[in-house]
Structure formats: structure tokens, C-alpha cells
């Protein structure tokens, strides 16, 4: 991935020098041409096309933004309800993530989402303990986190 990105940056610079136009727009157009060339010649490069990882990062950012907005509305609804009839609780989220970076990213995304807080990670790093303000169904909450954040993190890192 890094090799392809370096080649693409180099193609953008070469494009800029060959066109004798030293502007940012010229570099970007060369960079886009480089993306197309690397995509066309991808079968000769042993790595996966790096733009797939960039797309996965963009999807993770949008997923977190969506979850952040929805969680803010949920917390706002809980605040303005006349009766406090939510059920807080702590769950153990089994995780399929392996590296410290992946686990840390998941724990931080959970903590940054209003209404949830990552409390601890087990010693064997197979469980993340999460406190939630409203926990009506434990299995549904676990499934939701695994299908959104954990799946998106695995797309970025693997």
C-alpha cells in the first residue's frame, strides 16, 4: 500500500514537471492520472490497490459521524423525558480484533459516542467492557457494535 502511494505521489510530481505548470491543480490532476495508471497496472503490483483502504477509512469516518449524530439525539431524548426509565448496564463485548491499535481504536470510538463508555479491556484482549446509559437488549447492542464499528475497523486494517 505504501509503495503504491509513493509511486502515485511521484507520478503527480512528474506530471507537474512535464506539464510545466507548478500549481496544486496540476499536481492533483497528475495524482488522479496516477491513480488510474496504478489501477490499470494493479495486476503487476503484488499488493492490493491502496485506494480500497482509503475508501474504507472514509467509510469508517462517515460511519462514526452517523453514529455520533444518532447517539446525540438518543441522549437528548433521554434528557428531555419526564421519567427516567432507561436501564444502564455494563456488557462484555467479545472482539475479533487482534492488534492493540485495532482494540484501542474500537474502545475510543465507543467512548466518543455519547451514551457509551469503554471501561476496560480484558487481559487477554478478547473482551471490551462497556458501560451504556440504556441497555434494553445486551445481545442486540453487542451485535450492533460488531456489525458497525468492528467490521469497519477490520476493513481498514486487514
mmCIF file of C-alpha atoms in Angstrom:
data_model
loop_
_atom_site.group_PDB
_atom_site.id
_atom_site.type_symbol
_atom_site.label_atom_id
_atom_site.label_comp_id
_atom_site.label_asym_id
_atom_site.label_seq_id
_atom_site.Cartn_x
_atom_site.Cartn_y
_atom_site.Cartn_z
ATOM 1 C CA UNK A 1 0.000 0.000 0.000
ATOM 2 C CA UNK A 2 2.731 2.484 0.939
ATOM 3 C CA UNK A 3 4.676 1.573 -2.186
ATOM 4 C CA UNK A 4 1.696 2.341 -4.413
ATOM 5 C CA UNK A 5 1.059 5.631 -2.642
ATOM 6 C CA UNK A 6 4.695 6.679 -3.091
ATOM 7 C CA UNK A 7 4.533 5.783 -6.782
ATOM 8 C CA UNK A 8 1.344 7.801 -7.121
ATOM 9 C CA UNK A 9 2.873 10.840 -5.406
ATOM 10 C CA UNK A 10 5.876 10.524 -7.709
ATOM 11 C CA UNK A 11 3.602 10.339 -10.774
ATOM 12 C CA UNK A 12 1.844 13.504 -9.616
ATOM 13 C CA UNK A 13 5.176 15.330 -9.291
ATOM 14 C CA UNK A 14 6.405 14.077 -12.677
ATOM 15 C CA UNK A 15 3.102 15.147 -14.259
ATOM 16 C CA UNK A 16 3.521 18.604 -12.779
ATOM 17 C CA UNK A 17 7.074 18.944 -14.155
ATOM 18 C CA UNK A 18 6.188 17.569 -17.599
ATOM 19 C CA UNK A 19 3.236 19.921 -17.972
ATOM 20 C CA UNK A 20 5.437 22.830 -16.758
ATOM 21 C CA UNK A 21 2.590 24.018 -14.587
ATOM 22 C CA UNK A 22 3.655 24.144 -10.940
ATOM 23 C CA UNK A 23 0.239 24.614 -9.377
ATOM 24 C CA UNK A 24 -1.670 22.473 -6.918
ATOM 25 C CA UNK A 25 -4.321 21.769 -9.574
ATOM 26 C CA UNK A 26 -1.666 20.365 -11.898
ATOM 27 C CA UNK A 27 -0.351 18.111 -9.120
ATOM 28 C CA UNK A 28 -3.863 16.877 -8.280
ATOM 29 C CA UNK A 29 -4.570 16.096 -11.935
ATOM 30 C CA UNK A 30 -1.292 14.144 -12.097
ATOM 31 C CA UNK A 31 -2.224 12.354 -8.889
ATOM 32 C CA UNK A 32 -5.588 11.353 -10.403
ATOM 33 C CA UNK A 33 -3.836 10.113 -13.554
ATOM 34 C CA UNK A 34 -1.510 8.145 -11.262
ATOM 35 C CA UNK A 35 -4.482 6.538 -9.527
ATOM 36 C CA UNK A 36 -5.796 5.446 -12.912
ATOM 37 C CA UNK A 37 -2.412 4.069 -14.002
ATOM 38 C CA UNK A 38 -1.893 2.151 -10.784
ATOM 39 C CA UNK A 39 -5.412 0.746 -11.048
ATOM 40 C CA UNK A 40 -4.819 -0.382 -14.637
ATOM 41 C CA UNK A 41 -1.422 -1.895 -13.819
ATOM 42 C CA UNK A 42 -2.522 -3.372 -10.496
ATOM 43 C CA UNK A 43 -2.128 -6.973 -11.651
ATOM 44 C CA UNK A 44 1.647 -6.410 -11.911
ATOM 45 C CA UNK A 45 1.891 -4.983 -8.386
ATOM 46 C CA UNK A 46 1.717 -7.631 -5.644
ATOM 47 C CA UNK A 47 -0.210 -5.502 -3.123
ATOM 48 C CA UNK A 48 -3.911 -4.739 -3.045
ATOM 49 C CA UNK A 49 -4.915 -1.473 -4.729
ATOM 50 C CA UNK A 50 -4.333 1.103 -1.987
ATOM 51 C CA UNK A 51 -7.386 3.204 -2.793
ATOM 52 C CA UNK A 52 -9.556 0.429 -1.299
ATOM 53 C CA UNK A 53 -8.021 1.169 2.116
ATOM 54 C CA UNK A 54 -8.560 4.903 1.683
ATOM 55 C CA UNK A 55 -12.198 4.217 0.792
ATOM 56 C CA UNK A 56 -12.540 2.032 3.910
ATOM 57 C CA UNK A 57 -11.108 4.868 6.060
ATOM 58 C CA UNK A 58 -13.599 7.323 4.548
ATOM 59 C CA UNK A 59 -16.453 4.875 5.235
ATOM 60 C CA UNK A 60 -15.292 4.492 8.865
ATOM 61 C CA UNK A 61 -15.254 8.268 9.315
ATOM 62 C CA UNK A 62 -18.773 8.601 7.902
ATOM 63 C CA UNK A 63 -19.999 5.654 9.977
ATOM 64 C CA UNK A 64 -18.649 7.241 13.153
ATOM 65 C CA UNK A 65 -20.185 10.603 12.210
ATOM 66 C CA UNK A 66 -23.570 8.964 11.626
ATOM 67 C CA UNK A 67 -23.417 7.037 14.909
ATOM 68 C CA UNK A 68 -22.286 10.180 16.740
ATOM 69 C CA UNK A 69 -25.266 12.185 15.468
ATOM 70 C CA UNK A 70 -27.764 9.400 16.209
ATOM 71 C CA UNK A 71 -26.357 8.866 19.705
ATOM 72 C CA UNK A 72 -26.559 12.597 20.417
ATOM 73 C CA UNK A 73 -30.252 12.553 19.511
ATOM 74 C CA UNK A 74 -30.802 9.498 21.735
ATOM 75 C CA UNK A 75 -29.129 11.196 24.701
ATOM 76 C CA UNK A 76 -31.135 14.344 24.029
ATOM 77 C CA UNK A 77 -34.361 12.301 24.113
ATOM 78 C CA UNK A 78 -33.338 10.704 27.427
ATOM 79 C CA UNK A 79 -32.602 14.107 28.926
ATOM 80 C CA UNK A 80 -35.946 15.620 27.988
ATOM 81 C CA UNK A 81 -38.090 12.657 29.043
ATOM 82 C CA UNK A 82 -40.097 13.409 32.189
ATOM 83 C CA UNK A 83 -39.463 9.882 33.524
ATOM 84 C CA UNK A 84 -36.002 8.417 33.728
ATOM 85 C CA UNK A 85 -36.926 4.911 32.572
ATOM 86 C CA UNK A 86 -33.691 3.766 30.977
ATOM 87 C CA UNK A 87 -31.635 0.799 32.111
ATOM 88 C CA UNK A 88 -27.892 1.416 32.452
ATOM 89 C CA UNK A 89 -25.565 -1.541 32.433
ATOM 90 C CA UNK A 90 -22.131 -2.932 31.725
ATOM 91 C CA UNK A 91 -21.583 -5.501 28.990
ATOM 92 C CA UNK A 92 -18.588 -7.581 27.935
ATOM 93 C CA UNK A 93 -18.143 -7.147 24.198
ATOM 94 C CA UNK A 94 -16.282 -10.107 22.679
ATOM 95 C CA UNK A 95 -13.990 -8.762 19.985
ATOM 96 C CA UNK A 96 -12.338 -10.383 16.993
ATOM 97 C CA UNK A 97 -9.754 -7.616 16.749
ATOM 98 C CA UNK A 98 -6.160 -8.721 17.367
ATOM 99 C CA UNK A 99 -3.750 -5.778 17.455
ATOM 100 C CA UNK A 100 -3.526 -3.162 20.174
ATOM 101 C CA UNK A 101 -4.167 -0.450 17.600
ATOM 102 C CA UNK A 102 -7.450 -2.044 16.453
ATOM 103 C CA UNK A 103 -8.686 -2.627 20.007
ATOM 104 C CA UNK A 104 -7.718 0.878 21.060
ATOM 105 C CA UNK A 105 -9.492 2.391 18.057
ATOM 106 C CA UNK A 106 -12.682 0.446 18.826
ATOM 107 C CA UNK A 107 -12.565 1.412 22.508
ATOM 108 C CA UNK A 108 -12.065 5.075 21.609
ATOM 109 C CA UNK A 109 -14.881 5.093 19.047
ATOM 110 C CA UNK A 110 -17.198 3.567 21.646
ATOM 111 C CA UNK A 111 -16.126 6.119 24.271
ATOM 112 C CA UNK A 112 -16.508 9.056 21.901
ATOM 113 C CA UNK A 113 -20.086 8.009 21.084
ATOM 114 C CA UNK A 114 -22.460 9.647 23.612
ATOM 115 C CA UNK A 115 -24.231 7.210 25.910
ATOM 116 C CA UNK A 116 -21.451 4.608 25.938
ATOM 117 C CA UNK A 117 -18.097 4.358 27.663
ATOM 118 C CA UNK A 118 -15.314 1.791 27.325
ATOM 119 C CA UNK A 119 -14.452 0.848 30.883
ATOM 120 C CA UNK A 120 -11.723 -1.768 30.490
ATOM 121 C CA UNK A 121 -10.113 -4.293 28.181
ATOM 122 C CA UNK A 122 -9.581 -7.831 29.453
ATOM 123 C CA UNK A 123 -6.013 -9.046 29.983
ATOM 124 C CA UNK A 124 -6.244 -11.446 27.054
ATOM 125 C CA UNK A 125 -7.720 -8.614 24.902
ATOM 126 C CA UNK A 126 -10.720 -10.694 23.885
ATOM 127 C CA UNK A 127 -13.320 -8.542 25.681
ATOM 128 C CA UNK A 128 -14.004 -4.833 25.986
ATOM 129 C CA UNK A 129 -16.164 -3.874 28.946
ATOM 130 C CA UNK A 130 -18.627 -1.146 28.023
ATOM 131 C CA UNK A 131 -20.961 0.939 30.173
ATOM 132 C CA UNK A 132 -24.127 2.046 28.386
ATOM 133 C CA UNK A 133 -26.753 4.501 29.610
ATOM 134 C CA UNK A 134 -29.614 2.477 28.143
ATOM 135 C CA UNK A 135 -29.167 -1.244 27.637
ATOM 136 C CA UNK A 136 -32.538 -2.762 26.718
ATOM 137 C CA UNK A 137 -31.076 -5.794 24.908
ATOM 138 C CA UNK A 138 -27.479 -6.879 25.522
ATOM 139 C CA UNK A 139 -27.246 -9.176 22.503
ATOM 140 C CA UNK A 140 -28.631 -6.537 20.154
ATOM 141 C CA UNK A 141 -26.128 -3.958 21.445
ATOM 142 C CA UNK A 142 -23.216 -6.381 21.010
ATOM 143 C CA UNK A 143 -24.403 -7.300 17.513
ATOM 144 C CA UNK A 144 -24.792 -3.631 16.592
ATOM 145 C CA UNK A 145 -21.249 -2.720 17.679
ATOM 146 C CA UNK A 146 -19.725 -5.762 15.973
ATOM 147 C CA UNK A 147 -21.572 -5.106 12.710
ATOM 148 C CA UNK A 148 -20.731 -1.409 12.578
ATOM 149 C CA UNK A 149 -17.505 -0.324 14.253
ATOM 150 C CA UNK A 150 -15.676 -3.641 14.477
ATOM 151 C CA UNK A 151 -16.456 -4.603 10.885
ATOM 152 C CA UNK A 152 -15.370 -1.174 9.596
ATOM 153 C CA UNK A 153 -12.125 -1.304 11.606
ATOM 154 C CA UNK A 154 -11.317 -4.733 10.161
ATOM 155 C CA UNK A 155 -11.888 -3.377 6.637
ATOM 156 C CA UNK A 156 -9.381 -0.602 7.326
ATOM 157 C CA UNK A 157 -6.693 -2.703 8.980
ATOM 158 C CA UNK A 158 -6.855 -6.042 7.165
#
